[in-house]
Short mmCIF file of C-alpha atoms and ligand atoms in Angstrom, two decimals:
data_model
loop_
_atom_site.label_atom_id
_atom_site.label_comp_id
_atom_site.label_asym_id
_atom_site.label_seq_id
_atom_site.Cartn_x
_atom_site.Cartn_y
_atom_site.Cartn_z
CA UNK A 1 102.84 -28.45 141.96
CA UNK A 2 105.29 -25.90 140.76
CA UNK A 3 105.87 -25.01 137.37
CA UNK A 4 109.25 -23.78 135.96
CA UNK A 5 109.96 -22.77 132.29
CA UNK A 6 107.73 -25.20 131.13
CA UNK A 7 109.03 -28.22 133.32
CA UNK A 8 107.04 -30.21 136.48
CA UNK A 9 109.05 -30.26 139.68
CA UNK A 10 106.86 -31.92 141.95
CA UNK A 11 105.63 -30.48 144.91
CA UNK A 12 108.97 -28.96 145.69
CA UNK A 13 109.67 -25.20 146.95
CA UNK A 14 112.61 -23.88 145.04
CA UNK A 15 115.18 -22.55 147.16
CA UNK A 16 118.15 -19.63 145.98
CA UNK A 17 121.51 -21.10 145.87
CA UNK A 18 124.33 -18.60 145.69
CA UNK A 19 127.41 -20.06 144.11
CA UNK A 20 130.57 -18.87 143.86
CA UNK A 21 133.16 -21.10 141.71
CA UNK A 22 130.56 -22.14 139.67
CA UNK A 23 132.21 -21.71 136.47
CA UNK A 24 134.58 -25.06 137.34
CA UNK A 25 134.73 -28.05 139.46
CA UNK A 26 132.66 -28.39 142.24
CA UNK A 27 130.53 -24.78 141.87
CA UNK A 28 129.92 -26.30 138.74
CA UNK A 29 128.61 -29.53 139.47
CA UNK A 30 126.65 -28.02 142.12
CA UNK A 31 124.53 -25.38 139.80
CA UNK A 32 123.72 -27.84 137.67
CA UNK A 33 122.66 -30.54 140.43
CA UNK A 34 120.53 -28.14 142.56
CA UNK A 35 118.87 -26.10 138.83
CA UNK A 36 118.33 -29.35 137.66
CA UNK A 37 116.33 -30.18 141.38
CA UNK A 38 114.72 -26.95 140.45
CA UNK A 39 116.15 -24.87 142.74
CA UNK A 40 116.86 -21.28 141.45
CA UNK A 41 120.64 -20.92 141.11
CA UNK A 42 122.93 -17.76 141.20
CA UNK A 43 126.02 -19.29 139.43
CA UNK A 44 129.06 -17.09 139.75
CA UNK A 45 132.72 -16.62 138.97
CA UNK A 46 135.58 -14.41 136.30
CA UNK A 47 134.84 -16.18 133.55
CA UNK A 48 132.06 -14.87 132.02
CA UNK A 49 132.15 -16.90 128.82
CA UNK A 50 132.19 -20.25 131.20
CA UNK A 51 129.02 -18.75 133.33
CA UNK A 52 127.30 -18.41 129.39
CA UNK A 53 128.23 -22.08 128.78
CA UNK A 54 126.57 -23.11 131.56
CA UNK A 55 123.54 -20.86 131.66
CA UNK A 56 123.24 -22.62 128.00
CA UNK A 57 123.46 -25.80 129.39
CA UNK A 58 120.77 -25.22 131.97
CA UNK A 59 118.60 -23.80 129.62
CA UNK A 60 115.73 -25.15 130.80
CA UNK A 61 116.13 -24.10 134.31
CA UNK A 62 116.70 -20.85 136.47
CA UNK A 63 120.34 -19.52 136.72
CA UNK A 64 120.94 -16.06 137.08
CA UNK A 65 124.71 -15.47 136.18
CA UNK A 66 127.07 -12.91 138.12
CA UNK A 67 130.44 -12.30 136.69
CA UNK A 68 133.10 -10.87 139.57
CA UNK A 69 136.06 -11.24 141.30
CA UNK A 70 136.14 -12.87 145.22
CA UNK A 71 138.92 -10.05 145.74
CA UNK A 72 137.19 -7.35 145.67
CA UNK A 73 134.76 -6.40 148.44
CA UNK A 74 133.17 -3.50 146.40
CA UNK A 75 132.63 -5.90 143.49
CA UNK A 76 131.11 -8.35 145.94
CA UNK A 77 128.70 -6.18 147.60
CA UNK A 78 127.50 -4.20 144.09
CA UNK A 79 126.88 -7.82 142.69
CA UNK A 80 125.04 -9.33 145.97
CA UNK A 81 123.04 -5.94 146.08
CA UNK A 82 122.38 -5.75 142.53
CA UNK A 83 120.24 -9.47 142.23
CA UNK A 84 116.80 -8.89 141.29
CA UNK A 85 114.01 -9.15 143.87
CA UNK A 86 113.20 -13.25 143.03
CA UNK A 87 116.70 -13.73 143.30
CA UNK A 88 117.62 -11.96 146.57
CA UNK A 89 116.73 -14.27 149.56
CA UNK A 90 119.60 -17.07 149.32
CA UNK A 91 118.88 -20.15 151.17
CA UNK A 92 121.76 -21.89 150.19
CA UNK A 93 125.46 -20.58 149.71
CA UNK A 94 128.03 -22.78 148.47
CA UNK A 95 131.54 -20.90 149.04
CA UNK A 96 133.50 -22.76 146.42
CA UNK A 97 135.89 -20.39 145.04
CA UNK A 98 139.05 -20.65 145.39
CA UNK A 99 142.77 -21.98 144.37
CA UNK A 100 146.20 -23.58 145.08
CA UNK A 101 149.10 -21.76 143.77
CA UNK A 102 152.17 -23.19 143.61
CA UNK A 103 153.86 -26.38 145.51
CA UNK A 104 157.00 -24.92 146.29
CA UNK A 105 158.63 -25.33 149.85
CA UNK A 106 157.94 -22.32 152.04
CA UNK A 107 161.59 -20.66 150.89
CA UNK A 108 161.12 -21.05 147.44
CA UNK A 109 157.05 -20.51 147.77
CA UNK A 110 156.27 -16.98 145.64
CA UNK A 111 154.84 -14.09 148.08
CA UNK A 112 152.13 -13.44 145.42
CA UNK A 113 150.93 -16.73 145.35
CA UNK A 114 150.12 -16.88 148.90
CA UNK A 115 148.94 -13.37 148.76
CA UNK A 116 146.33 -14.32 146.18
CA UNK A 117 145.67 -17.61 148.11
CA UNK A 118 145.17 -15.49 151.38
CA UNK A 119 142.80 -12.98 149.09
CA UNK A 120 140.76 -15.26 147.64
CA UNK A 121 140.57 -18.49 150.06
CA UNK A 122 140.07 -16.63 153.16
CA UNK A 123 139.11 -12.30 151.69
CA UNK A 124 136.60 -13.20 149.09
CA UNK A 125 134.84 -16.22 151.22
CA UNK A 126 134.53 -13.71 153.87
CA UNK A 127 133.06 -11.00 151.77
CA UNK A 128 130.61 -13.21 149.99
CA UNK A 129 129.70 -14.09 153.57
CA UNK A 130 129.03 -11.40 154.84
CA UNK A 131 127.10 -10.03 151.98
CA UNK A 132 124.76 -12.90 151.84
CA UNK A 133 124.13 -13.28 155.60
CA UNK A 134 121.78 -10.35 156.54
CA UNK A 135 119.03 -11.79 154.53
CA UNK A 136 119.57 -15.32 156.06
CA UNK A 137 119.31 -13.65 159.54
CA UNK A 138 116.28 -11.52 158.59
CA UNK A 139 114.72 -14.91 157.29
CA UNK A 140 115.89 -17.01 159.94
CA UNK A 141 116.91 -19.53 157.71
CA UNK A 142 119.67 -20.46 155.45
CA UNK A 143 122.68 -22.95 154.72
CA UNK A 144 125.97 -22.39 154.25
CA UNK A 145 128.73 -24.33 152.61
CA UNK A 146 132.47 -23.86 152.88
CA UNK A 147 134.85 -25.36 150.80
CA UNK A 148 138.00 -26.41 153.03
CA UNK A 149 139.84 -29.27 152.23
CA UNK A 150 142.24 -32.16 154.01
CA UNK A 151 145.01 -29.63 153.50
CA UNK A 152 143.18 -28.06 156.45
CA UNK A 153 143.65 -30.47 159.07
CA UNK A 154 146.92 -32.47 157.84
CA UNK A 155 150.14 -30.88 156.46
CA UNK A 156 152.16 -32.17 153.17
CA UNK A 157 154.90 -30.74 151.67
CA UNK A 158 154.66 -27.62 149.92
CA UNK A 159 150.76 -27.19 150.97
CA UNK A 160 152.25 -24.03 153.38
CA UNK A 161 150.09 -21.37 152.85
CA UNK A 162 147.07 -23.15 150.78
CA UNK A 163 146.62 -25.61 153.92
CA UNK A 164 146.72 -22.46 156.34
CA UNK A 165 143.58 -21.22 154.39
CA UNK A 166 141.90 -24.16 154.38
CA UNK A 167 142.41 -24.30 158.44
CA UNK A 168 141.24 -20.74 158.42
CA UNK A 169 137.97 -21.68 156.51
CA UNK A 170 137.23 -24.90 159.02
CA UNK A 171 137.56 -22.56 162.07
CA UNK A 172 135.90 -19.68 160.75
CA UNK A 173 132.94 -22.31 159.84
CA UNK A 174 132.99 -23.35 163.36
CA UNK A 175 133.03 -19.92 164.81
CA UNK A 176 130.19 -18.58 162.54
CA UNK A 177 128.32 -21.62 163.35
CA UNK A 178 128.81 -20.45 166.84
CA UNK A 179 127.83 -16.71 166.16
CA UNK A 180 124.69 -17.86 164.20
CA UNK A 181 123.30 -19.63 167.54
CA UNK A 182 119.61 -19.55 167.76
CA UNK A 183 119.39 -17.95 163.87
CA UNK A 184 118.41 -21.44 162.31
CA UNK A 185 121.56 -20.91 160.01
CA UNK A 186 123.40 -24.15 159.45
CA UNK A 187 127.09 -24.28 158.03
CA UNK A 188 128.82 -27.51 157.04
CA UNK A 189 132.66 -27.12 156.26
CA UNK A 190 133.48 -29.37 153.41
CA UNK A 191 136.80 -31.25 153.48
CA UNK A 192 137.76 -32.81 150.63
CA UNK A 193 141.04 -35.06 149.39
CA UNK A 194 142.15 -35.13 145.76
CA UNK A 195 139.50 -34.58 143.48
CA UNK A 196 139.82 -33.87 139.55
CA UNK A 197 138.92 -30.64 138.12
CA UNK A 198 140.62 -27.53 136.93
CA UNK A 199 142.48 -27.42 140.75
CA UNK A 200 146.06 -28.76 139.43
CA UNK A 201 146.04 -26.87 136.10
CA UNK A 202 145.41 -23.50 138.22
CA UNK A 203 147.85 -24.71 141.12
CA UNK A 204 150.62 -25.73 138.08
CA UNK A 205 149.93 -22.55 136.25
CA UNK A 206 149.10 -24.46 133.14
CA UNK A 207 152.02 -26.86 133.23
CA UNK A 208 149.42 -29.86 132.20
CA UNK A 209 151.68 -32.76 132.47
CA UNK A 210 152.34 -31.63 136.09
CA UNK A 211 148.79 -31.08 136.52
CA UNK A 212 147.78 -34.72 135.11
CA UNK A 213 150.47 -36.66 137.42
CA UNK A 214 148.33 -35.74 140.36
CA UNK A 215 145.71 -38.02 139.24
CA UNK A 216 147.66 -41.25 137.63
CA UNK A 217 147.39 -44.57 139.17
CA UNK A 218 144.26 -43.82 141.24
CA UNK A 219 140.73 -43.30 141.22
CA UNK A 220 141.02 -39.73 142.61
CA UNK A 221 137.68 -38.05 143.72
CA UNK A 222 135.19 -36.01 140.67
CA UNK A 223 133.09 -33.04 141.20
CA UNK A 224 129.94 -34.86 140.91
CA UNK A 225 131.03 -36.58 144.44
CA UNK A 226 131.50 -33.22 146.27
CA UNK A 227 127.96 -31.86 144.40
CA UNK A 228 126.25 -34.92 145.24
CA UNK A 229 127.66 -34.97 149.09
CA UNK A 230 126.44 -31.03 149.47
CA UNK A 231 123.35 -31.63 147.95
CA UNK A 232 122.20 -34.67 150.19
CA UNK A 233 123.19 -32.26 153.43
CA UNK A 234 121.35 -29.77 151.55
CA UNK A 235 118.04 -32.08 151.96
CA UNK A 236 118.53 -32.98 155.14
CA UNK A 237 115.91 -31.94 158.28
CA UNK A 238 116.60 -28.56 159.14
CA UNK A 239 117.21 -29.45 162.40
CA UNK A 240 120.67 -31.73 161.35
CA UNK A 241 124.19 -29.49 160.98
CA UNK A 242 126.83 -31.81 159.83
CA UNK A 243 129.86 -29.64 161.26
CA UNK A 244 132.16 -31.05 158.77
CA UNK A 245 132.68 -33.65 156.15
CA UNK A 246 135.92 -34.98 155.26
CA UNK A 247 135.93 -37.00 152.02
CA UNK A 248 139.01 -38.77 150.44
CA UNK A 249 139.19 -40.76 147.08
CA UNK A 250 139.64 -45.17 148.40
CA UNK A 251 143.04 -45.00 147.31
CA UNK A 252 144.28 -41.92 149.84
CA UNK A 253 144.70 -42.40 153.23
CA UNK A 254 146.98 -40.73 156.01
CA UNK A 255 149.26 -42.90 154.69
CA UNK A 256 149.12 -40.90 151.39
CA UNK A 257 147.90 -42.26 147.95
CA UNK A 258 148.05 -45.99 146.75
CA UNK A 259 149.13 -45.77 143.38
CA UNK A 260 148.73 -48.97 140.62
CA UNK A 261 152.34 -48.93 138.56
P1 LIG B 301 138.42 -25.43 140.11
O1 LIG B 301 139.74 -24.81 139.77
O2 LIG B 301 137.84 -26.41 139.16
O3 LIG B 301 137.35 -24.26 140.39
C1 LIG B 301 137.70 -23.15 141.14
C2 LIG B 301 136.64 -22.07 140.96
O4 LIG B 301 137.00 -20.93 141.76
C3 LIG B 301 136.47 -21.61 139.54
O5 LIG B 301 135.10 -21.55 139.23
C4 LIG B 301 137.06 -20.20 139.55
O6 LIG B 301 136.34 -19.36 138.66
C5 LIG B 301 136.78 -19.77 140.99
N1 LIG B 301 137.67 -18.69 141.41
C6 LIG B 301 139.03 -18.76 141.63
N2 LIG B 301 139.49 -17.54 141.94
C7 LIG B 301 138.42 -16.69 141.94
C8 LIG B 301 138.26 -15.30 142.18
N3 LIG B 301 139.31 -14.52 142.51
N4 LIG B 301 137.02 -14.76 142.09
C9 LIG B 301 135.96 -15.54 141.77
N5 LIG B 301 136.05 -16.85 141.52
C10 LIG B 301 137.26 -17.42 141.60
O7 LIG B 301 138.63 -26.06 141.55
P2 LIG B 301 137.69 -27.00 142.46
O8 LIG B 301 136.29 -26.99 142.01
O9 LIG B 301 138.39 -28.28 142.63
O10 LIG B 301 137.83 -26.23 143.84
C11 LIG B 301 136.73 -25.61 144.48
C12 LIG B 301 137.09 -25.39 145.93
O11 LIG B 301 137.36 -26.64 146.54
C13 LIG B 301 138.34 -24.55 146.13
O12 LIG B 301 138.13 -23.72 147.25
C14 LIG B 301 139.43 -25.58 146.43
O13 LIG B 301 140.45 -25.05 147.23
C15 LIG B 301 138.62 -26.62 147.17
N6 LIG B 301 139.18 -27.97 147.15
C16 LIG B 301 139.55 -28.58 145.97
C17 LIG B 301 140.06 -29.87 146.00
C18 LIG B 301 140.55 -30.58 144.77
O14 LIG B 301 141.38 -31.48 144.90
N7 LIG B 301 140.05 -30.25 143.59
C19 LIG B 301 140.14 -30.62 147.24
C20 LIG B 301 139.73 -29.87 148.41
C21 LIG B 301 139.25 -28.62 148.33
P3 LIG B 301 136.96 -18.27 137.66
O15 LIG B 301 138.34 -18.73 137.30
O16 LIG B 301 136.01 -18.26 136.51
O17 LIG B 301 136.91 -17.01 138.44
C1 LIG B 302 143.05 -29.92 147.69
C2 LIG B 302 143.46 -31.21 148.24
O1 LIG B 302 145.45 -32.53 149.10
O2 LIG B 302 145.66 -31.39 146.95
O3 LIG B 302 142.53 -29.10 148.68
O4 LIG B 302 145.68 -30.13 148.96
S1 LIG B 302 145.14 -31.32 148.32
#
């Protein structure tokens, strides 16, 4: 029976999920599902005064907060490198971070925005990556969860460059899935469709009634779906590697979304 702070968790083994994005959305949703399964959880992002809101909030269980920037592959490294020795060997890494700028048709796009889409979509995922993986490979054992999207594998108007990350991220996952043959490493692309959480206030650069419009007249997906999808891969046999996962709220289809007037 283990023990933590205090609290029974059955006869469960903790495991060390690494999660970037966690002070929003789906990272979010994801600390507090796997801490609250008693898991150990790295929670990560900017915002330092969200990462203290939710350490707060998970009181009772194990978070160790990391405050950095995806960008910046020193940052990245000096964080990963810096976790203290019952923290270190990640089992789990859920690569959530990362944005929409902008849905502006490719001539009237902004350059920066796709520049910081490019840097912290594709850049920072790889970074993280490649910081966590050596101790998965030494320990033959680990997961690893991308965050793509639908914007991946079908194109919509003014989804240019965001979209061209997200196919970036589902065939990197592939190809490190490939790479990692025979290393026990499993890595599950996530795809999901319109889902609520701070993603249209960052993409609409605080322009809330923009923001809001993307979710009227629909049941559009919540984080809780995407934490509670992960999390059931996450406690599946070791020997199962869902490739991918695309997940859509009922109301969007290929046809686009079925709003109520
Ligand atoms: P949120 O905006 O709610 O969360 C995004 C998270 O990414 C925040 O925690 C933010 O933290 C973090 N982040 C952004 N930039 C950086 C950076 N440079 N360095 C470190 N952390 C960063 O969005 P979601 O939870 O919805 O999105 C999570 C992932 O899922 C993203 O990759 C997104 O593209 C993808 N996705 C989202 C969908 C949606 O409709 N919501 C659908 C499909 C995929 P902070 O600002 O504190 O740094
Ligand atoms: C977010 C989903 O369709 O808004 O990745 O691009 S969508």
């Amino acid at each position: 029976m283990f023990v933590i702070l205090g609290k029974k968790i059955g006869d469960k083994v903790p495991r060390i999920v690494f999660i970037t994005g966690a002070t929003s959305g789906f990272g979010r949703e994801c600390a507090k599902m796997f801490a609250k399964s008693g898991d150990r959880v790295i929670i990560t992002g900017r915002r330092e005064e969200k990462l203290k809101e939710l350490q707060d909030e998970l009181s009772e269980f194990e978070t160790f907060p990391l405050s950095f920037d995806v960008r910046n592959k020193e940052e990245v490294q000096k964080n990963i490198a810096s976790l203290p020795s019952d923290f270190r060997d990640i089992d789990i890494l859920i690569n959530s971070a990362g944005l929409a700028l902008g849905l502006e048709l490719t001539p009237e796009a902004l350059i920066e925005d796709w520049e910081q889409m490019i840097d912290t979509n594709i850049k920072g995922l790889l970074y993280v990556t490649k910081a966590v993986l050596p101790t998965m490979i030494k320990r033959k054992q680990g997961y690893i969860f991308n965050l793509g999207s639908i914007a991946g594998s079908w194109p919509y108007q003014g989804g240019n460059v965001y979209g061209a990350t997200k196919a970036f991220v589902k065939q990197f996952s592939y190809n490190l899935r490939t790479d990692l043959r025979g290393t026990n490493i499993r890595v599950s692309n996530i795809e999901p469709g319109a889902a609520k959480t701070e993603f249209s206030d960052v993409r609409f650069k605080g322009e809330t009634d923009k923001a809001q419009k993307v979710y009227d007249g629909y049941d559009p997906l919540v984080a809780t779906d995407i934490a509670n999808l992960i999390f059931t891969l996450a406690n599946l046999p070791e020997h199962v590697n869902v490739n991918s996962l695309e997940v859509m709220p009922t109301a969007q289809t290929w046809a686009g979304l079925h709003i109520e007037k």
